[in-house]
Amino acid sequence: MRIFVIGAGQVGTTIVEALHAEHQLTVVDTDAGRLQAVSQRFDVTIVTGNGASRQTLVEAGVRDADLFIACTSRDEINIISSLLSRKLAPSAKTIVRTGNVEYLHVWRERELDFDHMVSSEEETALAISQNIGVPAAKQTDVFAGGQVQIVELEVDSHVRHPQSIGVPLRDASLPDDSRIVGIIRGDQQILPRGAEKIEAGDRIIVIGSPRAAREWSGLMTRGRRRVDDVVIFGAGRAGVATARLLLKEGIGVRLIEPNAERAREVADLLPKARVLQATGLDPEFLQRERISQSEAAVFAMRDDAKNLYAATLARLQGVDLTIAIAHEAVSVRVFEQAGVDVAIDPRRLTAEEIVRFAHDPRTQQVAMFEGDRYEVVDIVVRDESDLVGKPFREMPMTGTLIGAIVRDGAAFFPHGDDVLQAGDRVILFTESRRVAEVERAL
Amino acid sequence: MIATGLRRALSPAVGVDVPAAINLTGTLLKYLSLTAALPAAVAVGYDEPVWPFVAAGAIAGGTGIAMEVLTRGHEDAGIREGFLVVSLTWLLAAAYGALPYLFSGEDQLANPIDAYFEAMSGFTTTGASILTAIPELDHSVLIWRQFTQWLGGMGIIVLFLAVLPRLRVGGRQLLESELPGPEIEPLAASIRDTARRLWLLYIGLTAAEAVLLAVLGWTGVDDRMSVFNAASHAFTTLPTGGFSPEARSIEEFAAATQWVIIAFMVIAGANFALTYAALVRGRFRPLVRDEELRLYLFLLGLGAAVLFFEIWTEELYGASESVRHAVFHAVSTMTTTGYASTDSNEWTSLALVVVVALMFAGGSAGSTGGGVKVVRHLLIGRLLRRELDQTVHPELVAPIRLNVRVVDERTLRAVLAFVLLYVGLFAVGTLLIVADASRTGLDLRVIDAIAASATTIGNVGPAFGPAGPMGSFDPFSDFSKGVMIVLMWLGRLEIIPVAVLLTRAYWRA
C-alpha cells in the first residue's frame, strides 16, 4: 500500500514506526527538522510543506495513495487535508485524527465522508473507563464510541443466582440490551443456544450496552463494592471526555479544576458531575473532600509533573487506584516508576487505533479473548453479502455470533426477527481462525 | 429624592434625556386615549352619558400631543429613558383612567383619590375597589373598570410595541420592565412580533372565555350570566384582575361558571409563552417539562388542599361546595386575580394565613399574574440549597439551572434584590397602614393590615376585614389609599424600574 501520513509529530512517528516495514510511506510536515529525524530512523519519503495545501499534496503524489492518514495536532488542518485527499484520490481510504469530540460526532452522523476518525480524547477516556468501569470483568473492550461494550466475565463458583445461572438461557433472567456470544468451559467453546446453561466456573463473553455490561458485572459480583465515585483532576478536554463517559455508565464523577472560568464552563456542560474549583495539590483540601474514599483518581492535567505530584499525594491520602495521563512518551515510565497504577499515553493510543484501522480499513477494531483464540471484530457489511436481508433466526449457527449492530450511528442488540442490512456495522464474536472466512461472508 | 433627581435631570449635564422620555410617554398617552372609544360605544348602546369618556379621551389625547409638541426634536429615547417612560406612563394611565369616574358624577367616586385608586387598581390588575355599591354604576362606567384591567394585564407598552413602529428601538428593555418575571422568553425573532403574538393569544383567550361564559348563560346553566357579564368577566380573568360588575364578586354565579373561571385563571397565571407553544404551535413538551409550571400547579394544589381541610373541618359549607370554594380561592389568590366565590372573611385564621401566603407566591413569569412569581421562589430555593452545599464544600462550582439551562448569576442577584425590595416594601406598607389606622381610629386587625399591604403590592385585590372580598377599601383614609396606590404601581412594574429612578447613578451622566 502507498500510505500518506500528514504530520510527523509523536502520533505520526508512532504510525510510521508501525507501518514502515510493510508499506510505502510518504510523510508530510511543515517542520523540516522533524521530517529529518523521521527519515533518519525509517525508510520513508519525506515532503516539507503544508498538508492542507493542494499543491504540496499533488506534488507529493497523493493521487496514487491507497491510504491517507491526517494526524497533525491541529484538527482543522487534518480535516482540510483529508477533504483534499477525498477529491484528489477518491479511492484512497482516509483516517483523520481529531482532538475534538464534537467533530467526531459530526463524523458519526455521516456528515463527513472519512473512513475513520480517531479522537485522542475519546481513546483516552475509553482506556480510563476500561480500567475502572467494570470491576468484575476479566477483560473489557469498548466499541462504536462507547455504545457497545464487550466483557469477559468469570462466573465465580460462590455466586448464587437461581434465575440466571444453571437455568437454560431461554428461561434465564438476564440483563436487556445484551447478548451472550460465547461460553467457554474449560477448553471448550459452547454455542449459547437457548437450551444451554451458564454454570459456575464458566467464562462468558457478553456484548451489550455499557449499562448492560455493568448489570452483568453486578450479577457476577454480588456483594462486591460498585465503583460510584471517581475523582478527575483537570477539566481539560481529556478530563471532560472521561467524565462524560463515566457519567454515561452511571458512575459518579467529581471534577477538580483550578481555573474558575473553565470550572464554571464544565459545570454548565456536565450537570451530573460535581465540579470543585481547586488545584488538587492542597492536602488539606483533599482531606476535607474525602478524596481518599473515591474508588479511583484520574489525573488529566496538562502538566505531567503536576499529574505525578498530585497522583503521589492522592496515593498518600489513601486512594486505591491512580490513573495518570502522560503527555510525554517518557512520562509513562516515570509514572510507573513512581508508583502510579496506570499511566496512559493519549498519543500512543491514537496512533495504535490508527494503525489498527490501517491493517484492514474495513475492520474497525479488534479485541482478542482467551489469548488469541477468539476475536471480537467490528466490520461493515458489504452490499453484496449473502447475509443481507436475512433475519437472524435463519442465519447458520456456526462459531460466529453477531452481538451488536450499529446502524445510523446508534447501536442495538439484535434478536431473531431483526434483519441484517447493507452498510450495518456489526460487532461479532468469532474464533480467530475463522476471521478471514467471516470477513469474506460479510 | 425625586425632587432632587428631577432638579439634576433638568440641569444640562444629566445622563437621562428627560425630554425624550416625556416625548415617548406623550405618544403612548396619545394612543392610550383612543381606548375610551369602547366605553363610549357601550354608553351609546345603553343610552348613558357619553361625554365623560369623550372628555377623558380628549384630555388624555390633548395632554399626550402637548407633551410631544413641547419636546419636539427629542424623539430618540434610549434604554436609560425606558425606566422613566414606563414609570411615568403607568402613573399617567391611571390618571387618565380616573377621569371618566370623576366625570360620571357618581358619589362613590367623587373623591379624586378614590377615583385614582380605582383606576390604578384597574390598570395594575389589582382588583381592590373603593366602591361600596357597585351595581349602582352605569354600564359604561362598569365596563370601563373592567376594560382598564384588560388593558393593563398584558401591558400597555406591550400593546403599543405590537402596533407602533416607533417603539422598536429599545423595545426589549421596555417589554422586560412591563412583563412579569425575571427574564422574558421571546416567542419570535423580533420583540415586536413577540409582543404581537402575546396580544393575539391574549385576545384569543379572552374571546374564548367570553363565548364559553355566554354559552352557559344562553343554555340556562347560569341565569345570571348575561352577555354583559360574560364580556366583563372575560375582561378581568385573563389579566388576573378581579373586578366584577356584581356586588358580591362571582358568588351569585352557578358552580359551572365558577369552574370555567377557575380554568381560565389557571391559564392566566401560567407562562403565556408555554400556552402559546402548546395552543398555537401544538408543542406540549415544553409545557409538560417546565419546572416553574410544575411548582405553580403543585402550589395551587397544595393551597387548595389546605384551604379545603380548613373550611371542611369548620363545617362552613357542604362537601362539593368546600372543594369548589377552596380551589377557587386558592387559584384566585395565587394567580392574583382576586375574585371570590364566597366571603372568605368568615374563614379561620389559619385559612387566612394560607391566603396571605398564596398572595406572596404569585403567578408564573410571563403571565399576567402579580406577586413574587413562582420562578423566583424556585430560584431562591435552589440558591439556598447551593449556599448550604457550599458551606460544606467551599470549592464547589454549581451553576443554578432552570429547565436544564444555566441561570446567569446576575439574574440570580436581581431575583434576590427584587424579593428583598418586595418584602421590604410590603413591611413598610403594612407599618404605614397600621399606623394610619390607629391615627384615624379605623378598626383593623394586624392580619387585615398585612393582607391590605400584601394584596396591593401583589396586585391581588381583596384583603380581609372591612376590605374583604365582599367589602370595600373605602374605609381607609386618603393617606392609606395613597400608600396602596404606590404599592400597586410598584408591584405591577416589579419595583426595579421605579426604584432605579430613585438612585443618583440613574440621573448622572
Short mmCIF file of C-alpha atoms in Angstrom, two decimals, chain A:
data_model
loop_
_atom_site.label_atom_id
_atom_site.label_comp_id
_atom_site.label_asym_id
_atom_site.label_seq_id
_atom_site.Cartn_x
_atom_site.Cartn_y
_atom_site.Cartn_z
CA MET A 1 0.00 0.00 0.00
CA ARG A 2 1.03 3.57 -0.60
CA ILE A 3 0.30 5.44 2.57
CA PHE A 4 0.34 9.20 3.14
CA VAL A 5 0.96 10.42 6.66
CA ILE A 6 0.33 14.12 7.30
CA GLY A 7 2.11 15.19 10.48
CA ALA A 8 5.38 13.90 11.82
CA GLY A 9 4.79 14.56 15.48
CA GLN A 10 4.56 11.91 18.16
CA VAL A 11 1.44 10.30 16.68
CA GLY A 12 2.76 10.40 13.13
CA THR A 13 6.10 8.94 14.15
CA THR A 14 4.45 6.09 16.03
CA ILE A 15 2.33 5.29 12.99
CA VAL A 16 5.36 5.37 10.73
CA GLU A 17 7.18 3.06 13.10
CA ALA A 18 4.35 0.53 12.93
CA LEU A 19 3.74 0.66 9.20
CA HIS A 20 7.07 1.43 7.50
CA ALA A 21 8.25 -2.16 7.14
CA GLU A 22 5.30 -3.41 5.09
CA HIS A 23 4.17 -0.30 3.27
CA GLN A 24 5.44 2.55 1.17
CA LEU A 25 5.14 5.71 3.22
CA THR A 26 5.16 9.41 2.38
CA VAL A 27 5.33 11.74 5.37
CA VAL A 28 4.34 15.41 5.04
CA ASP A 29 5.08 18.07 7.64
CA THR A 30 5.88 21.76 7.70
CA ASP A 31 8.77 21.19 10.09
CA ALA A 32 11.82 20.05 8.13
CA GLY A 33 13.68 19.17 11.30
CA ARG A 34 11.08 16.70 12.43
CA LEU A 35 10.97 15.13 8.97
CA GLN A 36 14.72 14.78 9.03
CA ALA A 37 14.50 12.91 12.30
CA VAL A 38 11.86 10.56 10.87
CA SER A 39 13.78 9.86 7.68
CA GLN A 40 16.90 9.05 9.66
CA ARG A 41 15.09 6.33 11.55
CA PHE A 42 12.84 4.91 8.81
CA ASP A 43 12.95 4.35 5.09
CA VAL A 44 10.20 6.77 4.04
CA THR A 45 9.69 9.59 1.55
CA ILE A 46 9.55 12.99 3.22
CA VAL A 47 7.89 16.11 1.88
CA THR A 48 8.23 19.50 3.53
CA GLY A 49 5.09 21.58 3.17
CA ASN A 50 1.59 22.23 4.35
CA GLY A 51 -0.54 19.10 4.28
CA ALA A 52 -3.59 21.23 3.75
CA SER A 53 -2.20 22.68 0.55
CA ARG A 54 -3.37 21.21 -2.70
CA GLN A 55 -0.08 21.90 -4.45
CA THR A 56 2.00 20.16 -1.82
CA LEU A 57 -0.20 17.09 -1.89
CA VAL A 58 -0.30 16.84 -5.68
CA GLU A 59 3.46 17.26 -5.96
CA ALA A 60 3.96 14.59 -3.33
CA GLY A 61 1.92 12.23 -5.47
CA VAL A 62 -1.23 11.94 -3.40
CA ARG A 63 -3.20 10.77 -6.46
CA ASP A 64 -1.57 7.34 -6.18
CA ALA A 65 -2.24 6.93 -2.46
CA ASP A 66 -4.21 3.97 -1.10
CA LEU A 67 -4.47 5.26 2.42
CA PHE A 68 -4.36 8.82 3.71
CA ILE A 69 -3.70 9.48 7.38
CA ALA A 70 -4.06 13.05 8.66
CA CYS A 71 -2.61 13.12 12.16
CA THR A 72 -1.20 16.56 12.90
CA SER A 73 -2.10 18.04 16.25
CA ARG A 74 -4.39 20.58 14.56
CA ASP A 75 -7.94 19.42 13.84
CA GLU A 76 -8.72 21.86 11.08
CA ILE A 77 -5.52 21.04 9.16
CA ASN A 78 -6.37 17.36 9.40
CA ILE A 79 -9.91 17.87 8.17
CA ILE A 80 -8.95 20.13 5.28
CA SER A 81 -6.13 17.90 4.09
CA SER A 82 -8.44 14.87 4.25
CA LEU A 83 -11.13 16.70 2.31
CA LEU A 84 -8.47 17.47 -0.32
CA SER A 85 -7.41 13.84 -0.41
CA ARG A 86 -11.03 12.73 -0.95
CA LYS A 87 -11.05 14.98 -4.00
CA LEU A 88 -7.57 14.20 -5.34
CA ALA A 89 -7.52 10.47 -4.62
CA PRO A 90 -11.14 9.34 -4.34
CA SER A 91 -10.23 5.68 -4.00
CA ALA A 92 -7.90 6.20 -1.05
CA LYS A 93 -9.16 5.48 2.45
CA THR A 94 -8.90 8.40 4.84
CA ILE A 95 -8.20 8.33 8.54
CA VAL A 96 -8.45 11.61 10.44
CA ARG A 97 -7.17 12.42 13.87
CA THR A 98 -9.10 14.96 15.88
CA GLY A 99 -8.83 16.27 19.39
CA ASN A 100 -12.40 17.43 19.42
CA VAL A 101 -15.17 15.01 20.32
CA GLU A 102 -17.68 17.35 18.62
CA TYR A 103 -16.05 16.72 15.25
CA LEU A 104 -16.24 13.03 15.98
CA HIS A 105 -20.00 13.37 16.44
CA VAL A 106 -20.27 15.15 13.12
CA TRP A 107 -18.42 12.28 11.51
CA ARG A 108 -20.59 9.67 13.22
CA GLU A 109 -23.66 11.39 11.89
CA ARG A 110 -22.11 10.78 8.46
CA GLU A 111 -21.72 14.44 7.67
CA LEU A 112 -18.01 13.96 7.00
CA ASP A 113 -17.05 11.43 4.37
CA PHE A 114 -13.99 9.91 6.03
CA ASP A 115 -13.40 6.23 6.60
CA HIS A 116 -12.29 6.59 10.15
CA MET A 117 -11.95 9.35 12.66
CA VAL A 118 -9.95 8.96 15.83
CA SER A 119 -10.09 11.31 18.77
CA SER A 120 -7.27 11.13 21.27
CA GLU A 121 -9.57 12.45 24.00
CA GLU A 122 -12.02 9.68 23.38
CA GLU A 123 -9.38 6.99 23.15
CA THR A 124 -8.03 8.23 26.46
CA ALA A 125 -11.47 8.28 28.03
CA LEU A 126 -12.20 4.78 26.80
CA ALA A 127 -8.89 3.50 28.13
CA ILE A 128 -9.52 5.07 31.52
CA SER A 129 -13.08 3.84 31.82
CA GLN A 130 -11.91 0.37 30.86
CA ASN A 131 -9.59 0.49 33.79
CA ILE A 132 -12.24 1.49 36.28
CA GLY A 133 -15.58 0.90 34.64
CA VAL A 134 -16.28 -2.78 35.06
CA PRO A 135 -14.53 -4.22 38.05
CA ALA A 136 -15.60 -7.85 37.63
CA ALA A 137 -14.61 -8.16 34.03
CA LYS A 138 -11.57 -10.20 33.18
CA GLN A 139 -11.33 -8.21 30.05
CA THR A 140 -13.39 -5.46 28.54
CA ASP A 141 -13.34 -3.53 25.31
CA VAL A 142 -15.46 -0.70 24.06
CA PHE A 143 -16.68 -0.36 20.51
CA ALA A 144 -18.61 2.16 18.46
CA GLY A 145 -17.55 5.12 20.55
CA GLY A 146 -18.60 3.63 23.86
CA GLN A 147 -22.04 2.49 22.75
CA VAL A 148 -21.14 -1.17 22.74
CA GLN A 149 -19.11 -2.96 25.35
CA ILE A 150 -17.64 -6.43 25.29
CA VAL A 151 -16.91 -8.07 28.59
CA GLU A 152 -15.44 -11.38 29.51
CA LEU A 153 -16.69 -12.47 32.90
CA GLU A 154 -15.72 -15.30 35.13
CA VAL A 155 -18.67 -17.00 36.81
CA ASP A 156 -17.47 -17.43 40.36
CA SER A 157 -18.48 -20.72 41.93
CA HIS A 158 -19.78 -18.90 45.02
CA VAL A 159 -22.14 -16.66 43.02
CA ARG A 160 -25.69 -17.83 43.55
CA HIS A 161 -28.26 -16.67 41.08
CA PRO A 162 -31.09 -19.10 40.73
CA GLN A 163 -32.80 -17.11 37.96
CA SER A 164 -29.71 -16.68 35.82
CA ILE A 165 -27.16 -19.37 36.49
CA GLY A 166 -27.82 -23.04 35.93
CA VAL A 167 -31.02 -22.24 34.03
CA PRO A 168 -31.47 -22.77 30.27
CA LEU A 169 -30.65 -19.43 28.63
CA ARG A 170 -34.09 -19.08 27.06
CA ASP A 171 -35.65 -19.08 30.56
CA ALA A 172 -32.91 -17.22 32.41
CA SER A 173 -33.48 -13.64 33.50
CA LEU A 174 -30.53 -11.75 32.07
CA PRO A 175 -29.84 -8.06 31.50
CA ASP A 176 -31.56 -6.48 28.47
CA ASP A 177 -29.64 -4.90 25.62
CA SER A 178 -27.01 -7.60 25.63
CA ARG A 179 -26.20 -10.96 24.09
CA ILE A 180 -24.06 -13.79 25.32
CA VAL A 181 -21.83 -14.55 22.36
CA GLY A 182 -19.66 -17.24 23.84
CA ILE A 183 -19.44 -19.60 26.78
CA ILE A 184 -16.06 -21.09 27.46
CA ARG A 185 -16.00 -24.14 29.68
CA GLY A 186 -12.54 -25.48 30.28
CA ASP A 187 -11.03 -25.72 26.82
CA GLN A 188 -14.33 -25.96 25.07
CA GLN A 189 -16.36 -23.25 23.36
CA ILE A 190 -20.09 -23.73 23.81
CA LEU A 191 -22.51 -22.03 21.46
CA PRO A 192 -25.02 -20.07 23.56
CA ARG A 193 -28.17 -21.77 22.25
CA GLY A 194 -31.41 -21.43 24.19
CA ALA A 195 -31.02 -24.82 25.84
CA GLU A 196 -27.54 -24.17 27.18
CA LYS A 197 -26.90 -23.01 30.72
CA ILE A 198 -24.34 -20.80 32.38
CA GLU A 199 -22.53 -22.84 35.00
CA ALA A 200 -20.20 -21.94 37.81
CA GLY A 201 -16.61 -21.83 36.62
CA ASP A 202 -17.58 -20.81 33.06
CA ARG A 203 -16.15 -17.82 31.39
CA ILE A 204 -18.75 -15.96 29.38
CA ILE A 205 -18.35 -13.30 26.75
CA VAL A 206 -21.12 -10.74 26.52
CA ILE A 207 -21.72 -7.98 24.01
CA GLY A 208 -24.06 -5.27 25.22
CA SER A 209 -24.66 -1.66 26.11
CA PRO A 210 -22.40 -0.19 28.81
CA ARG A 211 -25.33 -0.28 31.21
CA ALA A 212 -25.97 -3.94 30.47
CA ALA A 213 -22.27 -4.65 30.92
CA ARG A 214 -22.44 -3.10 34.36
CA GLU A 215 -25.52 -5.13 35.18
CA TRP A 216 -23.72 -8.26 34.07
CA SER A 217 -20.72 -7.46 36.17
CA GLY A 218 -23.05 -6.74 39.08
CA LEU A 219 -24.70 -10.08 38.53
CA MET A 220 -21.39 -11.88 38.69
CA THR A 221 -20.00 -9.95 41.64
CA ARG A 222 -22.83 -9.84 44.09
CA GLY A 223 -21.87 -8.13 47.28
CA ARG A 224 -18.71 -6.63 45.89
CA ARG A 225 -18.47 -2.86 46.06
CA ARG A 226 -19.54 -0.95 42.99
CA VAL A 227 -17.46 1.89 41.56
CA ASP A 228 -19.51 5.01 42.05
CA ASP A 229 -17.10 7.76 42.85
CA VAL A 230 -14.23 8.75 40.60
CA VAL A 231 -12.27 11.96 41.04
CA ILE A 232 -10.81 13.57 37.96
CA PHE A 233 -8.12 16.21 38.37
CA GLY A 234 -8.08 18.65 35.48
CA ALA A 235 -11.13 19.50 33.39
CA GLY A 236 -9.36 19.78 30.08
CA ARG A 237 -10.77 18.02 27.05
CA ALA A 238 -9.47 14.60 28.11
CA GLY A 239 -10.80 15.06 31.64
CA VAL A 240 -14.20 16.12 30.39
CA ALA A 241 -14.37 13.30 27.83
CA THR A 242 -13.56 10.80 30.58
CA ALA A 243 -16.11 12.34 32.93
CA ARG A 244 -18.75 12.24 30.24
CA LEU A 245 -18.11 8.57 29.54
CA LEU A 246 -18.14 7.58 33.20
CA LEU A 247 -21.32 9.55 33.86
CA LYS A 248 -22.94 7.77 30.94
CA GLU A 249 -22.11 4.48 32.61
CA GLY A 250 -23.77 5.72 35.78
CA ILE A 251 -20.58 6.32 37.73
CA GLY A 252 -20.48 9.41 39.94
CA VAL A 253 -17.74 11.87 39.00
CA ARG A 254 -16.04 14.73 40.83
CA LEU A 255 -14.03 17.09 38.66
CA ILE A 256 -11.33 19.28 40.15
CA GLU A 257 -10.28 22.26 38.07
CA PRO A 258 -8.15 25.21 39.23
CA ASN A 259 -9.33 27.71 36.61
CA ALA A 260 -12.53 29.44 37.74
CA GLU A 261 -13.82 30.16 34.26
CA ARG A 262 -13.20 26.66 32.99
CA ALA A 263 -14.71 25.15 36.14
CA ARG A 264 -17.89 27.10 35.55
CA GLU A 265 -17.95 26.13 31.89
CA VAL A 266 -17.59 22.45 32.75
CA ALA A 267 -20.21 22.62 35.50
CA ASP A 268 -22.52 24.03 32.86
CA LEU A 269 -21.58 21.28 30.40
CA LEU A 270 -21.91 18.33 32.79
CA PRO A 271 -24.90 18.84 35.07
CA LYS A 272 -24.43 15.49 36.78
CA ALA A 273 -20.79 15.95 37.74
CA ARG A 274 -19.72 17.75 40.89
CA VAL A 275 -17.20 20.39 39.93
CA LEU A 276 -14.79 21.76 42.51
CA GLN A 277 -12.59 24.75 41.83
CA ALA A 278 -9.25 23.90 43.44
CA THR A 279 -5.73 22.99 42.44
CA GLY A 280 -5.91 19.49 43.85
CA LEU A 281 -2.41 19.94 45.23
CA ASP A 282 -3.53 21.03 48.67
CA PRO A 283 -3.54 18.16 51.19
CA GLU A 284 -5.99 19.98 53.45
CA PHE A 285 -8.48 20.21 50.57
CA LEU A 286 -8.01 16.56 49.61
CA GLN A 287 -8.57 15.57 53.21
CA ARG A 288 -11.64 17.76 53.63
CA GLU A 289 -13.26 16.49 50.45
CA ARG A 290 -12.52 12.88 51.46
CA ILE A 291 -10.72 12.16 48.21
CA SER A 292 -9.38 9.00 49.79
CA GLN A 293 -12.86 7.49 49.75
CA SER A 294 -13.11 7.59 45.97
CA GLU A 295 -12.52 4.35 44.14
CA ALA A 296 -10.22 5.88 41.59
CA ALA A 297 -8.48 9.15 40.86
CA VAL A 298 -7.68 10.23 37.32
CA PHE A 299 -5.01 12.86 36.69
CA ALA A 300 -5.74 14.68 33.46
CA MET A 301 -3.94 17.97 33.99
CA ARG A 302 -1.82 19.41 31.23
CA ASP A 303 1.43 19.24 33.09
CA ASP A 304 2.91 15.77 33.58
CA ALA A 305 4.89 16.92 36.62
CA LYS A 306 1.71 18.18 38.27
CA ASN A 307 -0.07 14.95 37.40
CA LEU A 308 2.70 12.96 39.04
CA TYR A 309 2.79 15.16 42.12
CA ALA A 310 -0.99 15.08 42.55
CA ALA A 311 -1.15 11.34 41.95
CA THR A 312 1.53 10.72 44.56
CA LEU A 313 -0.29 12.98 47.00
CA ALA A 314 -3.54 11.12 46.36
CA ARG A 315 -1.80 7.81 46.97
CA LEU A 316 -0.50 9.14 50.27
CA GLN A 317 -4.06 10.10 51.15
CA GLY A 318 -5.08 6.52 50.50
CA VAL A 319 -6.65 6.47 47.05
CA ASP A 320 -6.62 2.87 45.81
CA LEU A 321 -6.38 3.36 42.08
CA THR A 322 -4.48 6.21 40.43
CA ILE A 323 -4.55 6.71 36.68
CA ALA A 324 -2.46 9.47 35.13
CA ILE A 325 -2.27 10.84 31.64
CA ALA A 326 1.23 11.23 30.27
CA HIS A 327 1.80 13.84 27.61
CA GLU A 328 5.42 12.93 27.00
CA ALA A 329 6.39 9.43 25.95
CA VAL A 330 8.95 9.22 28.71
CA SER A 331 6.44 10.17 31.38
CA VAL A 332 4.77 6.77 31.15
CA ARG A 333 7.89 5.14 32.53
CA VAL A 334 8.39 7.89 35.10
CA PHE A 335 4.83 7.49 36.33
CA GLU A 336 5.05 3.76 36.59
CA GLN A 337 8.37 4.00 38.35
CA ALA A 338 6.90 6.42 40.86
CA GLY A 339 4.03 4.11 41.73
CA VAL A 340 1.14 5.49 39.65
CA ASP A 341 -1.07 2.47 38.98
CA VAL A 342 -1.91 3.16 35.36
CA ALA A 343 -0.16 5.57 33.00
CA ILE A 344 -1.95 6.47 29.80
CA ASP A 345 -0.33 8.00 26.76
CA PRO A 346 -3.04 9.52 24.57
CA ARG A 347 -0.79 9.93 21.55
CA ARG A 348 0.23 6.31 21.68
CA LEU A 349 -3.43 5.21 21.95
CA THR A 350 -4.34 7.36 18.99
CA ALA A 351 -1.52 6.01 16.88
CA GLU A 352 -2.45 2.45 17.83
CA GLU A 353 -6.06 2.98 16.86
CA ILE A 354 -4.99 4.42 13.52
CA VAL A 355 -2.61 1.56 12.86
CA ARG A 356 -5.28 -0.98 13.75
CA PHE A 357 -7.55 0.52 11.15
CA ALA A 358 -4.75 0.76 8.60
CA HIS A 359 -4.24 -3.01 8.77
CA ASP A 360 -7.74 -3.69 7.46
CA PRO A 361 -9.63 -0.50 6.74
CA ARG A 362 -12.93 -2.35 6.88
CA THR A 363 -12.36 -3.87 10.27
CA GLN A 364 -12.64 -1.01 12.67
CA GLN A 365 -11.45 -2.59 15.84
CA VAL A 366 -10.28 -5.95 17.03
CA ALA A 367 -10.27 -7.36 20.50
CA MET A 368 -8.70 -10.67 21.41
CA PHE A 369 -10.00 -13.05 24.05
CA GLU A 370 -8.50 -16.12 25.68
CA GLY A 371 -5.07 -15.25 24.43
CA ASP A 372 -5.76 -15.08 20.73
CA ARG A 373 -8.23 -17.94 20.30
CA TYR A 374 -11.27 -15.71 19.95
CA GLU A 375 -11.72 -12.32 18.46
CA VAL A 376 -14.36 -9.64 18.53
CA VAL A 377 -14.45 -7.99 15.14
CA ASP A 378 -16.10 -4.72 14.17
CA ILE A 379 -16.87 -4.80 10.47
CA VAL A 380 -19.11 -3.05 7.94
CA VAL A 381 -21.43 -5.29 5.87
CA ARG A 382 -20.93 -5.05 2.11
CA ASP A 383 -23.92 -4.55 -0.19
CA GLU A 384 -23.27 -7.82 -1.97
CA SER A 385 -23.03 -10.01 1.13
CA ASP A 386 -25.34 -13.08 1.02
CA LEU A 387 -26.43 -12.44 4.58
CA VAL A 388 -28.01 -9.05 3.83
CA GLY A 389 -31.77 -9.16 4.23
CA LYS A 390 -31.79 -12.31 6.32
CA PRO A 391 -33.43 -12.40 9.72
CA PHE A 392 -31.09 -13.54 12.45
CA ARG A 393 -33.03 -16.69 13.30
CA GLU A 394 -32.26 -18.02 9.81
CA MET A 395 -28.53 -17.49 9.99
CA PRO A 396 -26.42 -20.60 10.30
CA MET A 397 -25.23 -21.34 13.87
CA THR A 398 -21.52 -21.66 13.45
CA GLY A 399 -18.95 -20.49 15.94
CA THR A 400 -19.67 -16.89 14.94
CA LEU A 401 -22.27 -14.70 16.61
CA ILE A 402 -23.29 -11.13 15.93
CA GLY A 403 -23.60 -9.34 19.24
CA ALA A 404 -24.44 -5.81 18.21
CA ILE A 405 -25.25 -3.72 15.18
CA VAL A 406 -24.50 -0.05 14.70
CA ARG A 407 -26.93 1.44 12.23
CA ASP A 408 -27.06 5.21 11.54
CA GLY A 409 -24.73 5.81 14.43
CA ALA A 410 -26.90 4.07 17.05
CA ALA A 411 -26.16 0.64 18.49
CA PHE A 412 -28.72 -2.09 19.09
CA PHE A 413 -28.58 -5.71 20.07
CA PRO A 414 -30.32 -7.93 17.52
CA HIS A 415 -32.93 -10.56 18.23
CA GLY A 416 -34.23 -13.34 15.99
CA ASP A 417 -36.55 -11.11 13.99
CA ASP A 418 -34.04 -8.39 13.19
CA VAL A 419 -32.66 -8.29 9.68
CA LEU A 420 -29.10 -7.52 8.60
CA GLN A 421 -28.78 -4.55 6.22
CA ALA A 422 -26.00 -3.50 3.89
CA GLY A 423 -23.86 -0.80 5.49
CA ASP A 424 -24.54 -2.06 9.03
CA ARG A 425 -21.56 -2.08 11.33
CA VAL A 426 -21.64 -5.42 13.05
CA ILE A 427 -19.74 -6.35 16.16
CA LEU A 428 -19.27 -10.07 16.17
CA PHE A 429 -17.54 -12.73 18.16
CA THR A 430 -15.70 -15.49 16.37
CA GLU A 431 -12.86 -17.92 16.59
CA SER A 432 -9.68 -16.29 15.36
CA ARG A 433 -9.09 -18.87 12.66
CA ARG A 434 -12.44 -18.04 11.12
CA VAL A 435 -11.89 -14.27 10.86
CA ALA A 436 -10.94 -14.39 7.19
CA GLU A 437 -13.94 -16.59 6.42
CA VAL A 438 -16.27 -14.21 8.27
CA GLU A 439 -14.85 -11.18 6.50
CA ARG A 440 -15.50 -12.88 3.17
CA ALA A 441 -19.06 -13.79 4.11
CA LEU A 442 -19.89 -10.24 5.10
#
